Short mmCIF file of C-alpha atoms in Angstrom, two decimals:
data_model
loop_
_atom_site.label_atom_id
_atom_site.label_comp_id
_atom_site.label_asym_id
_atom_site.label_seq_id
_atom_site.Cartn_x
_atom_site.Cartn_y
_atom_site.Cartn_z
CA MET N 159 -13.45 33.87 2.78
CA PRO N 160 -12.07 31.38 5.34
CA ARG N 161 -9.66 28.72 4.13
CA ILE N 162 -10.48 25.23 5.47
CA ARG N 163 -7.50 22.93 5.68
CA ASN N 164 -7.87 19.32 4.61
CA PRO N 165 -8.64 16.68 5.71
CA ILE N 166 -12.19 17.39 6.84
CA LEU N 167 -12.47 13.92 8.44
CA PRO N 168 -9.07 13.11 9.95
CA GLY N 169 -7.87 9.63 10.81
CA PHE N 170 -9.11 6.41 9.14
CA HIS N 171 -11.98 7.78 7.03
CA PRO N 172 -11.28 6.28 3.57
CA ASP N 173 -13.36 5.80 0.41
CA PRO N 174 -15.79 8.71 0.93
CA SER N 175 -19.22 8.63 -0.68
CA ILE N 176 -20.72 12.13 -0.46
CA LEU N 177 -24.40 12.99 -0.88
CA ARG N 178 -26.64 16.01 -0.37
CA VAL N 179 -30.33 15.71 0.56
CA GLY N 180 -32.00 19.05 1.23
CA LYS N 181 -29.86 21.14 3.56
CA TRP N 182 -27.78 18.19 4.76
CA TYR N 183 -24.58 16.76 3.32
CA TYR N 184 -23.68 13.17 4.18
CA ILE N 185 -20.44 11.21 3.89
CA ALA N 186 -20.19 7.43 4.22
CA ASN N 187 -16.76 5.82 4.79
CA SER N 188 -15.32 2.32 4.87
CA THR N 189 -14.87 0.66 8.27
CA PHE N 190 -13.32 -2.70 7.22
CA GLU N 191 -13.26 -5.20 10.13
CA TRP N 192 -14.54 -2.72 12.73
CA PHE N 193 -18.15 -3.01 13.92
CA PRO N 194 -20.72 -1.49 13.41
CA GLY N 195 -20.24 -1.14 9.68
CA VAL N 196 -19.95 2.08 7.63
CA GLU N 197 -19.01 5.39 9.26
CA LEU N 198 -21.60 8.09 8.62
CA HIS N 199 -21.32 11.87 9.08
CA ARG N 200 -23.54 14.83 8.24
CA SER N 201 -22.98 18.57 7.85
CA GLN N 202 -24.84 21.69 6.79
CA ASP N 203 -21.75 23.71 5.81
CA LEU N 204 -19.19 21.11 4.53
CA VAL N 205 -16.88 22.24 7.34
CA HIS N 206 -18.31 20.88 10.61
CA TRP N 207 -19.23 17.20 10.54
CA GLU N 208 -21.39 15.36 13.06
CA THR N 209 -21.10 11.60 13.58
CA LEU N 210 -24.30 9.62 13.05
CA PRO N 211 -24.97 6.05 14.20
CA SER N 212 -23.46 3.53 11.83
CA PRO N 213 -26.11 1.92 9.57
CA LEU N 214 -25.02 -1.72 9.92
CA GLN N 215 -25.73 -2.44 13.58
CA ARG N 216 -27.03 -6.02 13.40
CA ILE N 217 -25.29 -9.33 12.72
CA SER N 218 -28.07 -10.09 10.23
CA GLN N 219 -26.76 -7.11 8.21
CA LEU N 220 -23.06 -7.73 8.79
CA ASP N 221 -21.51 -10.91 10.16
CA MET N 222 -17.72 -10.46 10.19
CA GLU N 223 -16.54 -13.27 12.45
CA GLY N 224 -13.51 -14.78 10.73
CA ASN N 225 -13.01 -11.86 8.35
CA PRO N 226 -9.35 -11.10 7.62
CA PRO N 227 -7.58 -7.90 8.65
CA SER N 228 -8.66 -5.08 6.30
CA GLY N 229 -11.55 -7.26 5.11
CA GLY N 230 -15.17 -6.46 5.93
CA ILE N 231 -16.68 -3.17 4.73
CA TRP N 232 -15.08 -1.80 1.56
CA ALA N 233 -16.15 1.43 -0.17
CA PRO N 234 -19.83 1.96 0.69
CA CYS N 235 -22.03 4.10 -1.56
CA LEU N 236 -24.82 6.28 -0.15
CA SER N 237 -27.59 7.59 -2.44
CA TYR N 238 -31.12 8.95 -2.15
CA ALA N 239 -34.21 8.33 -4.31
CA ASP N 240 -37.91 7.60 -4.00
CA GLY N 241 -38.00 8.88 -0.42
CA LEU N 242 -35.34 6.41 0.74
CA PHE N 243 -31.63 6.38 1.53
CA TRP N 244 -29.92 3.53 -0.32
CA LEU N 245 -26.66 2.08 1.00
CA ILE N 246 -24.56 -0.31 -1.08
CA TYR N 247 -21.61 -2.03 0.58
CA THR N 248 -19.14 -4.88 0.19
CA ASP N 249 -18.37 -7.41 2.93
CA VAL N 250 -14.98 -8.88 1.98
CA LYS N 251 -14.44 -12.39 3.35
CA HIS N 252 -11.10 -13.00 1.65
CA TRP N 253 -8.82 -10.65 -0.27
CA THR N 254 -5.24 -11.89 0.02
CA PRO N 255 -3.22 -13.85 -0.99
CA ARG N 256 -4.25 -13.78 -4.61
CA PRO N 257 -5.69 -14.87 -7.00
CA PHE N 258 -9.23 -14.84 -5.53
CA LYS N 259 -11.32 -12.28 -3.68
CA ASP N 260 -14.58 -13.09 -1.91
CA ALA N 261 -16.43 -9.78 -2.06
CA ASN N 262 -20.15 -10.02 -1.29
CA ASN N 263 -22.16 -6.95 -2.31
CA TYR N 264 -25.35 -5.95 -0.49
CA LEU N 265 -28.05 -3.26 -0.43
CA VAL N 266 -29.94 -1.83 2.56
CA THR N 267 -32.42 1.06 2.66
CA SER N 268 -33.86 3.44 5.26
CA PRO N 269 -36.29 6.36 5.31
CA THR N 270 -33.74 8.37 7.31
CA PRO N 271 -29.95 8.18 7.69
CA GLU N 272 -30.44 7.45 11.40
CA GLY N 273 -32.37 4.30 10.50
CA PRO N 274 -33.91 1.87 10.92
CA TRP N 275 -31.99 0.24 8.07
CA SER N 276 -33.51 -2.78 6.35
CA GLU N 277 -32.26 -6.31 6.16
CA PRO N 278 -29.72 -6.68 3.35
CA VAL N 279 -30.36 -7.79 -0.22
CA PHE N 280 -27.50 -9.80 -1.72
CA LEU N 281 -26.56 -8.42 -5.14
CA ASN N 282 -23.46 -10.12 -6.54
CA ALA N 283 -19.83 -11.01 -5.83
CA THR N 284 -18.14 -10.36 -9.18
CA GLY N 285 -16.04 -7.54 -7.74
CA PHE N 286 -15.98 -4.93 -5.02
CA ASP N 287 -16.67 -1.20 -4.48
CA PRO N 288 -20.26 -1.21 -5.80
CA SER N 289 -22.49 1.84 -6.14
CA LEU N 290 -26.11 2.44 -7.14
CA PHE N 291 -27.12 4.95 -9.82
CA HIS N 292 -30.71 6.25 -10.02
CA ASP N 293 -31.35 7.42 -13.59
CA ASP N 294 -33.86 10.16 -14.37
CA ASP N 295 -36.04 7.64 -16.24
CA GLY N 296 -36.63 5.75 -12.97
CA ARG N 297 -34.29 2.85 -13.70
CA LYS N 298 -31.62 1.85 -11.21
CA TRP N 299 -28.18 0.48 -12.05
CA LEU N 300 -25.59 -1.34 -9.99
CA VAL N 301 -22.05 -0.29 -10.85
CA ASN N 302 -19.05 -2.29 -9.66
CA MET N 303 -15.53 -3.21 -10.69
CA GLU N 304 -14.89 -6.73 -11.95
CA TRP N 305 -12.12 -8.88 -10.47
CA ASP N 306 -10.43 -11.32 -12.90
CA TYR N 307 -8.53 -14.01 -10.98
CA ARG N 308 -7.03 -15.32 -14.24
CA LYS N 309 -4.85 -12.24 -14.76
CA GLU N 310 -1.78 -10.85 -13.02
CA GLY N 311 -0.97 -7.44 -11.60
CA LYS N 312 -3.14 -4.65 -12.95
CA GLY N 313 -4.94 -7.22 -15.09
CA HIS N 314 -6.91 -8.36 -12.05
CA PHE N 315 -8.87 -5.10 -12.38
CA ALA N 316 -10.89 -6.06 -15.42
CA GLY N 317 -13.16 -3.01 -15.76
CA ILE N 318 -16.47 -1.57 -14.66
CA LEU N 319 -19.69 -3.57 -14.86
CA LEU N 320 -23.21 -2.17 -15.13
CA GLN N 321 -26.38 -4.16 -14.44
CA GLU N 322 -29.95 -3.05 -13.83
CA TYR N 323 -31.51 -3.44 -10.39
CA ASP N 324 -35.25 -4.04 -9.99
CA PRO N 325 -36.43 -2.59 -6.63
CA ILE N 326 -39.75 -4.44 -6.86
CA GLN N 327 -38.19 -7.86 -7.32
CA ARG N 328 -35.23 -6.78 -5.15
CA ARG N 329 -32.69 -8.34 -7.47
CA LEU N 330 -30.47 -7.65 -10.44
CA ILE N 331 -32.05 -8.18 -13.84
CA GLY N 332 -30.89 -8.25 -17.43
CA PRO N 333 -27.37 -8.65 -18.79
CA MET N 334 -24.13 -7.36 -17.28
CA HIS N 335 -22.45 -4.70 -19.41
CA LYS N 336 -18.76 -3.92 -19.24
CA VAL N 337 -18.80 -0.17 -19.91
CA PHE N 338 -15.24 0.91 -19.08
CA THR N 339 -11.87 -0.80 -18.88
CA GLY N 340 -9.98 2.08 -17.34
CA SER N 341 -7.31 4.59 -18.30
CA PRO N 342 -3.58 3.87 -18.78
CA ILE N 343 -3.19 4.41 -15.02
CA GLY N 344 -4.94 1.05 -14.46
CA MET N 345 -6.28 -0.79 -11.39
CA THR N 346 -9.77 0.60 -12.01
CA GLU N 347 -12.11 0.38 -8.99
CA GLY N 348 -14.39 2.47 -6.76
CA PRO N 349 -16.91 3.51 -9.48
CA HIS N 350 -19.62 6.17 -9.09
CA LEU N 351 -22.01 7.20 -11.87
CA TYR N 352 -23.59 10.65 -12.27
CA LYS N 353 -25.70 12.45 -14.86
CA ARG N 354 -25.47 16.13 -15.77
CA ASN N 355 -26.61 18.08 -18.86
CA GLY N 356 -27.33 14.86 -20.74
CA TRP N 357 -23.88 13.40 -20.00
CA TYR N 358 -23.21 10.29 -17.94
CA TYR N 359 -20.04 10.69 -15.86
CA LEU N 360 -18.13 7.70 -14.57
CA VAL N 361 -15.85 8.53 -11.64
CA VAL N 362 -13.41 5.76 -10.66
CA ALA N 363 -10.38 5.20 -8.46
CA GLU N 364 -7.19 4.10 -10.18
CA GLY N 365 -3.53 3.45 -9.45
CA GLY N 366 -4.00 1.44 -6.26
CA THR N 367 -4.60 2.83 -2.78
CA GLN N 368 -1.04 3.96 -2.12
CA TYR N 369 1.12 6.75 -3.57
CA ASP N 370 0.00 6.30 -7.20
CA HIS N 371 -3.69 6.72 -6.36
CA ALA N 372 -5.91 8.93 -8.55
CA VAL N 373 -9.47 9.94 -9.43
CA THR N 374 -10.25 9.22 -13.09
CA VAL N 375 -13.29 10.68 -14.91
CA ALA N 376 -14.89 9.60 -18.20
CA ARG N 377 -18.18 10.59 -19.86
CA SER N 378 -20.69 9.32 -22.40
CA ARG N 379 -24.04 10.34 -23.90
CA SER N 380 -25.23 6.75 -23.33
CA ILE N 381 -25.18 4.99 -19.99
CA LEU N 382 -23.73 1.92 -21.73
CA GLY N 383 -20.91 3.93 -23.32
CA PRO N 384 -18.54 4.27 -24.97
CA TYR N 385 -16.92 6.51 -22.34
CA GLU N 386 -14.28 9.06 -23.30
CA LEU N 387 -11.53 10.03 -20.86
CA HIS N 388 -11.26 13.46 -19.30
CA PRO N 389 -8.82 15.55 -21.37
CA GLY N 390 -6.76 16.36 -18.29
CA ASN N 391 -7.13 13.02 -16.57
CA PRO N 392 -6.71 12.30 -13.69
CA LEU N 393 -9.04 14.82 -12.08
CA VAL N 394 -7.37 14.55 -8.64
CA THR N 395 -4.09 12.90 -7.66
CA SER N 396 -0.77 13.36 -5.89
CA ARG N 397 1.14 10.93 -8.13
CA GLY N 398 4.79 11.78 -8.59
CA ARG N 399 4.80 14.57 -5.99
CA ARG N 400 6.07 13.17 -2.71
CA ASP N 401 6.63 16.73 -1.46
CA LEU N 402 2.90 17.46 -1.16
CA TYR N 403 1.16 17.81 2.21
CA LEU N 404 -1.59 15.41 1.04
CA GLN N 405 -0.57 12.09 -0.48
CA LYS N 406 -2.46 9.05 -1.86
CA ALA N 407 -5.23 11.28 -3.28
CA GLY N 408 -7.90 9.22 -5.02
CA HIS N 409 -11.24 7.41 -4.75
CA GLY N 410 -13.61 10.35 -5.15
CA SER N 411 -17.31 11.13 -5.36
CA TRP N 412 -19.07 14.45 -5.79
CA CYS N 413 -22.28 16.31 -5.04
CA ASP N 414 -23.82 19.72 -5.83
CA THR N 415 -24.66 22.51 -3.41
CA PRO N 416 -28.12 24.16 -3.48
CA ASP N 417 -26.66 27.10 -5.43
CA GLY N 418 -25.14 24.86 -8.12
CA ARG N 419 -21.51 24.51 -7.04
CA THR N 420 -19.89 21.06 -7.03
CA TYR N 421 -17.60 19.54 -4.40
CA ILE N 422 -15.62 16.33 -4.64
CA ALA N 423 -14.76 14.25 -1.59
CA PHE N 424 -11.70 12.02 -1.95
CA LEU N 425 -9.33 10.09 0.24
CA VAL N 426 -5.82 11.24 1.16
CA GLY N 427 -2.98 10.19 3.45
CA ARG N 428 -0.59 12.31 5.51
CA PRO N 429 2.80 10.68 6.08
CA LEU N 430 4.52 11.14 9.39
CA PRO N 431 7.29 13.73 8.91
CA GLY N 432 10.46 12.05 7.75
CA THR N 433 8.70 8.80 6.80
CA ASP N 434 6.47 7.37 4.09
CA ARG N 435 4.05 5.92 6.66
CA CYS N 436 0.54 7.31 7.21
CA ILE N 437 -0.27 6.20 10.75
CA LEU N 438 -3.61 8.03 10.68
CA GLY N 439 -4.71 5.88 7.78
CA ARG N 440 -6.51 7.23 4.74
CA GLU N 441 -8.58 10.33 5.48
CA THR N 442 -11.30 12.35 3.74
CA ALA N 443 -10.53 15.62 1.96
CA LEU N 444 -12.75 18.03 0.01
CA ALA N 445 -12.22 20.29 -3.02
CA GLU N 446 -14.43 22.47 -5.19
CA ILE N 447 -15.00 21.59 -8.84
CA VAL N 448 -15.77 23.97 -11.69
CA TRP N 449 -17.32 22.94 -15.01
CA LYS N 450 -15.82 23.85 -18.39
CA THR N 451 -17.30 22.48 -21.64
CA ASP N 452 -19.14 19.90 -19.53
CA TRP N 453 -15.93 18.59 -17.96
CA PRO N 454 -15.13 18.88 -14.23
CA TRP N 455 -11.88 20.61 -13.19
CA LEU N 456 -10.43 21.46 -9.80
CA LYS N 457 -11.20 25.08 -8.99
CA GLU N 458 -7.64 25.37 -7.60
CA GLY N 459 -6.26 24.52 -11.04
CA GLY N 460 -4.23 21.53 -12.17
CA ASN N 461 -5.00 18.11 -10.76
CA LEU N 462 -2.93 17.95 -7.56
CA ALA N 463 -4.88 17.45 -4.34
CA PRO N 464 -5.36 20.91 -2.79
CA ASP N 465 -4.45 21.34 0.87
CA GLY N 466 -7.81 22.99 1.54
CA PHE N 467 -10.82 24.82 0.16
CA ASP N 468 -12.61 28.13 0.60
CA ALA N 469 -15.72 28.10 2.77
CA GLU N 470 -18.33 30.54 4.00
CA VAL N 471 -17.75 29.75 7.70
CA GLU N 472 -14.75 29.51 9.98
CA ARG N 473 -13.89 26.10 11.33
CA LYS N 474 -14.51 25.81 15.06
CA GLU N 475 -11.66 24.02 16.74
CA ALA N 476 -12.54 20.65 18.24
CA PRO N 477 -11.81 20.19 21.96
CA SER N 478 -8.25 19.15 22.71
CA ILE N 479 -9.39 16.74 25.44
CA ILE N 480 -12.32 14.34 25.11
CA GLU N 481 -13.47 12.62 28.29
CA TYR N 482 -15.56 9.51 27.80
CA SER N 483 -17.70 8.19 30.62
CA PHE N 484 -19.67 4.96 30.59
CA SER N 485 -22.83 6.19 32.29
CA ASP N 486 -24.68 5.84 28.97
CA ALA N 487 -24.03 4.69 25.40
CA ARG N 488 -23.12 8.05 23.86
CA PHE N 489 -19.41 7.13 23.76
CA LEU N 490 -20.20 4.46 21.17
CA LEU N 491 -20.46 7.11 18.43
CA ASP N 492 -16.65 7.35 18.58
CA PHE N 493 -15.81 3.73 19.44
CA LYS N 494 -15.98 0.48 17.49
CA THR N 495 -15.62 -3.17 18.36
CA LEU N 496 -13.58 -5.68 16.41
CA ARG N 497 -15.67 -7.81 14.00
CA ILE N 498 -18.50 -8.39 16.51
CA PRO N 499 -21.21 -6.11 17.97
CA PHE N 500 -21.10 -4.27 21.27
CA GLN N 501 -23.52 -6.45 23.20
CA GLU N 502 -23.83 -8.31 26.47
CA PRO N 503 -22.39 -10.34 28.00
CA MET N 504 -19.02 -9.49 26.38
CA PHE N 505 -19.54 -5.72 26.68
CA SER N 506 -21.80 -4.07 29.24
CA ILE N 507 -22.44 -0.66 30.79
CA ASN N 508 -25.35 -2.04 32.81
CA GLU N 509 -23.73 -4.63 35.07
CA ARG N 510 -21.86 -1.99 37.07
CA ALA N 511 -23.15 1.56 36.92
CA GLY N 512 -20.65 4.05 35.50
CA PHE N 513 -18.23 1.40 34.26
CA LEU N 514 -17.59 -0.41 30.99
CA ARG N 515 -17.32 -4.11 31.77
CA ILE N 516 -15.48 -6.24 29.21
CA ARG N 517 -15.49 -10.02 29.53
CA GLY N 518 -12.43 -11.85 28.32
CA GLY N 519 -12.50 -12.83 24.67
CA GLU N 520 -10.12 -14.66 22.40
CA SER N 521 -6.43 -13.93 21.87
CA LEU N 522 -4.83 -10.92 20.21
CA GLN N 523 -4.48 -12.93 17.00
CA SER N 524 -8.03 -14.23 16.73
CA ARG N 525 -10.18 -13.27 13.74
CA HIS N 526 -13.37 -14.22 15.52
CA ARG N 527 -14.33 -13.05 19.03
CA GLN N 528 -11.83 -10.60 20.40
CA ALA N 529 -13.08 -8.34 23.21
CA VAL N 530 -11.64 -5.07 21.91
CA ILE N 531 -13.25 -1.64 21.75
CA ALA N 532 -11.31 1.31 20.35
CA ARG N 533 -11.48 4.74 18.71
CA ARG N 534 -9.46 6.25 15.88
CA GLN N 535 -6.14 8.01 16.30
CA GLU N 536 -6.83 11.36 14.62
CA HIS N 537 -3.66 13.31 15.44
CA PHE N 538 0.06 12.69 15.02
CA SER N 539 0.60 13.54 18.69
CA PHE N 540 -1.91 12.39 21.29
CA ARG N 541 -2.33 10.85 24.71
CA ALA N 542 -4.86 8.17 25.64
CA GLU N 543 -5.63 7.12 29.18
CA THR N 544 -7.93 4.74 31.04
CA ALA N 545 -8.30 3.07 34.43
CA VAL N 546 -9.03 -0.61 34.92
CA GLU N 547 -10.03 -2.86 37.80
CA PHE N 548 -9.08 -6.45 37.04
CA GLU N 549 -8.05 -9.33 39.32
CA PRO N 550 -6.64 -12.18 37.18
CA PHE N 551 -5.51 -15.53 38.61
CA SER N 552 -3.76 -16.88 35.49
CA PHE N 553 -1.33 -15.56 32.90
CA HIS N 554 -3.98 -16.60 30.36
CA GLN N 555 -6.07 -13.65 31.59
CA MET N 556 -5.26 -10.07 30.54
CA ALA N 557 -6.88 -6.64 30.33
CA GLY N 558 -5.64 -3.17 29.53
CA LEU N 559 -4.88 -0.43 27.04
CA MET N 560 -4.67 -1.46 23.39
CA TYR N 561 -2.96 0.51 20.58
CA ARG N 562 -3.28 -1.43 17.36
CA TYR N 563 -3.39 -1.58 13.60
CA ASP N 564 -4.22 -5.26 13.08
CA GLU N 565 -3.37 -8.71 14.45
CA LEU N 566 0.22 -8.45 13.20
CA SER N 567 0.95 -4.91 14.43
CA GLN N 568 -0.24 -3.88 17.88
CA PHE N 569 0.98 -2.74 21.30
CA TYR N 570 -0.78 -3.83 24.50
CA LEU N 571 -0.16 -2.54 28.02
CA ARG N 572 -1.93 -5.21 30.00
CA VAL N 573 -2.64 -6.27 33.57
CA SER N 574 -2.11 -10.01 33.99
CA PHE N 575 -0.77 -12.62 36.42
CA ASP N 576 2.58 -14.30 36.98
CA GLU N 577 3.09 -17.44 39.07
CA LYS N 578 6.02 -15.83 40.91
CA ILE N 579 4.87 -12.26 41.46
CA GLY N 580 1.07 -12.49 41.21
CA LYS N 581 -0.88 -9.64 39.65
CA CYS N 582 1.46 -7.71 37.37
CA LEU N 583 1.79 -5.23 34.54
CA GLY N 584 3.53 -6.00 31.27
CA LEU N 585 3.81 -4.95 27.66
CA LEU N 586 3.04 -7.13 24.62
CA VAL N 587 4.37 -5.96 21.27
CA PHE N 588 3.60 -7.22 17.76
CA GLU N 589 5.63 -5.50 15.04
CA GLN N 590 4.69 -6.76 11.57
CA GLY N 591 4.15 -10.22 13.02
CA ARG N 592 7.23 -10.29 15.26
CA PHE N 593 6.14 -10.86 18.87
CA ARG N 594 8.12 -9.76 21.88
CA LEU N 595 7.78 -9.05 25.60
CA PRO N 596 9.98 -5.98 26.19
CA LEU N 597 9.97 -6.34 30.00
CA GLY N 598 10.94 -10.00 29.87
CA GLU N 599 10.76 -11.46 33.37
CA ASN N 600 10.75 -7.99 34.93
CA GLU N 601 7.03 -7.36 34.82
CA ILE N 602 5.77 -4.86 37.40
CA PRO N 603 4.04 -6.20 40.55
CA LEU N 604 0.66 -4.58 41.16
CA PRO N 605 -1.60 -4.23 44.21
CA LYS N 606 -5.26 -5.08 44.13
CA GLY N 607 -7.62 -2.40 42.91
CA ARG N 608 -7.58 0.23 40.20
CA ILE N 609 -4.64 0.79 37.84
CA HIS N 610 -4.35 3.78 35.50
CA LEU N 611 -2.84 3.09 32.07
CA GLY N 612 -1.68 5.63 29.50
CA VAL N 613 0.06 5.96 26.15
CA GLU N 614 1.62 9.01 24.51
CA THR N 615 2.53 9.16 20.84
CA LYS N 616 4.47 12.06 19.34
CA GLY N 617 5.06 11.40 15.67
CA LYS N 618 6.56 7.94 15.50
CA ASP N 619 7.65 7.84 19.16
CA CYS N 620 5.30 5.90 21.43
CA GLN N 621 5.67 5.55 25.21
CA PHE N 622 3.40 3.69 27.64
CA TYR N 623 2.83 4.74 31.27
CA TYR N 624 1.07 3.54 34.40
CA SER N 625 -0.07 5.10 37.67
CA LEU N 626 -1.51 3.78 40.91
CA ASP N 627 -3.27 7.03 41.78
CA GLY N 628 -3.95 8.70 38.41
CA SER N 629 -1.53 11.58 39.03
CA ARG N 630 2.00 10.19 39.40
CA TRP N 631 2.90 8.40 36.19
CA LYS N 632 5.80 6.05 35.48
CA PRO N 633 6.98 4.92 32.03
CA VAL N 634 6.63 1.27 31.08
CA GLY N 635 8.99 -0.37 28.63
CA PRO N 636 11.05 1.17 25.84
CA LEU N 637 10.15 3.83 23.29
CA LEU N 638 8.23 2.06 20.51
CA ASP N 639 7.94 2.91 16.81
CA ALA N 640 4.30 3.86 16.23
CA SER N 641 4.79 4.03 12.46
CA VAL N 642 4.44 0.24 12.25
CA LEU N 643 0.73 0.82 13.00
CA SER N 644 0.05 1.94 9.44
CA ASP N 645 -1.13 0.75 6.02
CA ASP N 646 2.36 1.26 4.71
CA ALA N 647 3.94 -1.13 7.23
CA ALA N 648 1.17 -3.75 7.09
CA THR N 649 1.95 -7.19 5.70
CA PRO N 650 1.18 -7.65 2.87
CA LEU N 651 -0.97 -4.49 2.74
CA GLY N 652 -3.66 -2.80 4.82
CA PHE N 653 -6.42 -0.23 4.48
CA THR N 654 -7.39 0.94 7.97
CA GLY N 655 -5.56 3.12 10.51
CA ALA N 656 -4.29 3.14 14.09
CA MET N 657 -6.90 2.61 16.82
CA VAL N 658 -6.55 3.02 20.59
CA GLY N 659 -8.85 1.56 23.22
CA MET N 660 -9.55 -1.15 25.79
CA ALA N 661 -9.46 -4.94 25.72
CA CYS N 662 -9.75 -8.09 27.82
CA GLN N 663 -8.72 -11.72 27.18
CA ASP N 664 -9.46 -14.92 29.09
CA ALA N 665 -8.24 -18.24 27.72
CA VAL N 666 -9.22 -20.05 30.95
CA SER N 667 -13.00 -19.72 30.98
CA ARG N 668 -13.94 -16.74 28.74
CA SER N 669 -15.69 -15.30 31.79
CA ALA N 670 -13.17 -13.14 33.70
CA TYR N 671 -14.04 -9.48 33.35
CA ALA N 672 -12.35 -6.09 33.62
CA ASP N 673 -14.12 -2.89 34.66
CA PHE N 674 -12.96 0.32 32.96
CA ALA N 675 -13.78 3.58 34.74
CA TYR N 676 -13.22 6.12 31.94
CA PHE N 677 -11.34 6.79 28.73
CA ARG N 678 -9.58 10.04 27.81
CA TYR N 679 -8.23 11.15 24.42
CA GLN N 680 -6.03 14.26 24.41
CA VAL N 681 -4.43 16.11 21.52
CA LEU N 682 -0.79 16.95 22.23
CA PRO N 683 1.14 19.87 20.70
#
């Protein structure tokens, strides 16, 4: 039987919620400040996953202007009942510094995963990471962690709340019940509730999202508890084993196959060799579960995150080069914009046939209307390339190739203007908030017309390039440390992953535009 190596969804696919409906498996992932909200994949074999349109496509469903870095969509939950897909999600408006968190929880529904998805119903804001449980008696329950601003440290994570949801009235009803306060690991969050053989199973994330992360399981004969801990808790983790291929294992959910097997999806991180930094962000892994005396156990044995799982099909290798054209909107399945939707006039594939036109937005540090569109970095070694036509007349106008984590950590190879040399090429670098211009006053003069821009990352080494003809490439600037584009280097903390794409800024009139001819993503050995 083929061995499938984890992760199944590489690069910035955290907090997986897995679901099976008929022959299809679905996974929903967090997207944080990237728009549209919630990443959605489907598969028929648990090995090959197809990207579906994100459910939250409209500002009326998700308005993230002003959201902080690593705010926005946290830990969605996808479920199915009564002929509908139900999606619960959090839109985080503030999460640091402590003591408060503004975590608004919503519900949308759709007859199909492709949509159309409904307008949202506001549920509560007592905590984050909500899920919806459909009991076999027809009742529905919202499950979420509770945040206690009065406490310190692990005490902020006050336990798991349960409250009934009335789909007719479209609101929560009845009292809130605190059904679980966590295991000794602490920092209890990310709850999912399941029922099997008369037992209610509570699956939660504990230990924080870094190297002490874990999946905790508890069960009860009553939905309101009391819940007893798994005898071998945690079910999945990589705590205390920094030698493992997969780190940060935690935040899990499970589903059954048609023949009665159970698989758990959970997040993991893969550090760059020789570092403790996971530049690809938190990814989605899969493992099979077996049941013994009505308790789940990893089929591999123990509780350490397995590096893979056995499957009935071989994995087909993905193409090593992906060419994106802008003749239609198909590229948007892989790309996301920052906090705001892909819509005219800021973004257009209609104004100039075959090109992506981006009108200049706000600065690289804005939390509102940046004109940035990017895709995930999914490999430790890769090359990204684009070509831009842009004729600025002020140094306040820029366009180019963006490689970023958040507002405090990003690299930008940009075409701009200098009063002495005219149109020019330079490099802007933010490293954990420290800003620098590596070329200083020696920015590169450019002719009018198209400029090709590229970046190559091999492990932690990042080098930018440019070309006037698309074939003869010259390096730009020094070798940069790509590992700063990671959760582990973020200040004070982050939850996303490195993204690479295109951007344009205009602080003069917000109207200057750049035309991008193509985008290429290539896996390097």
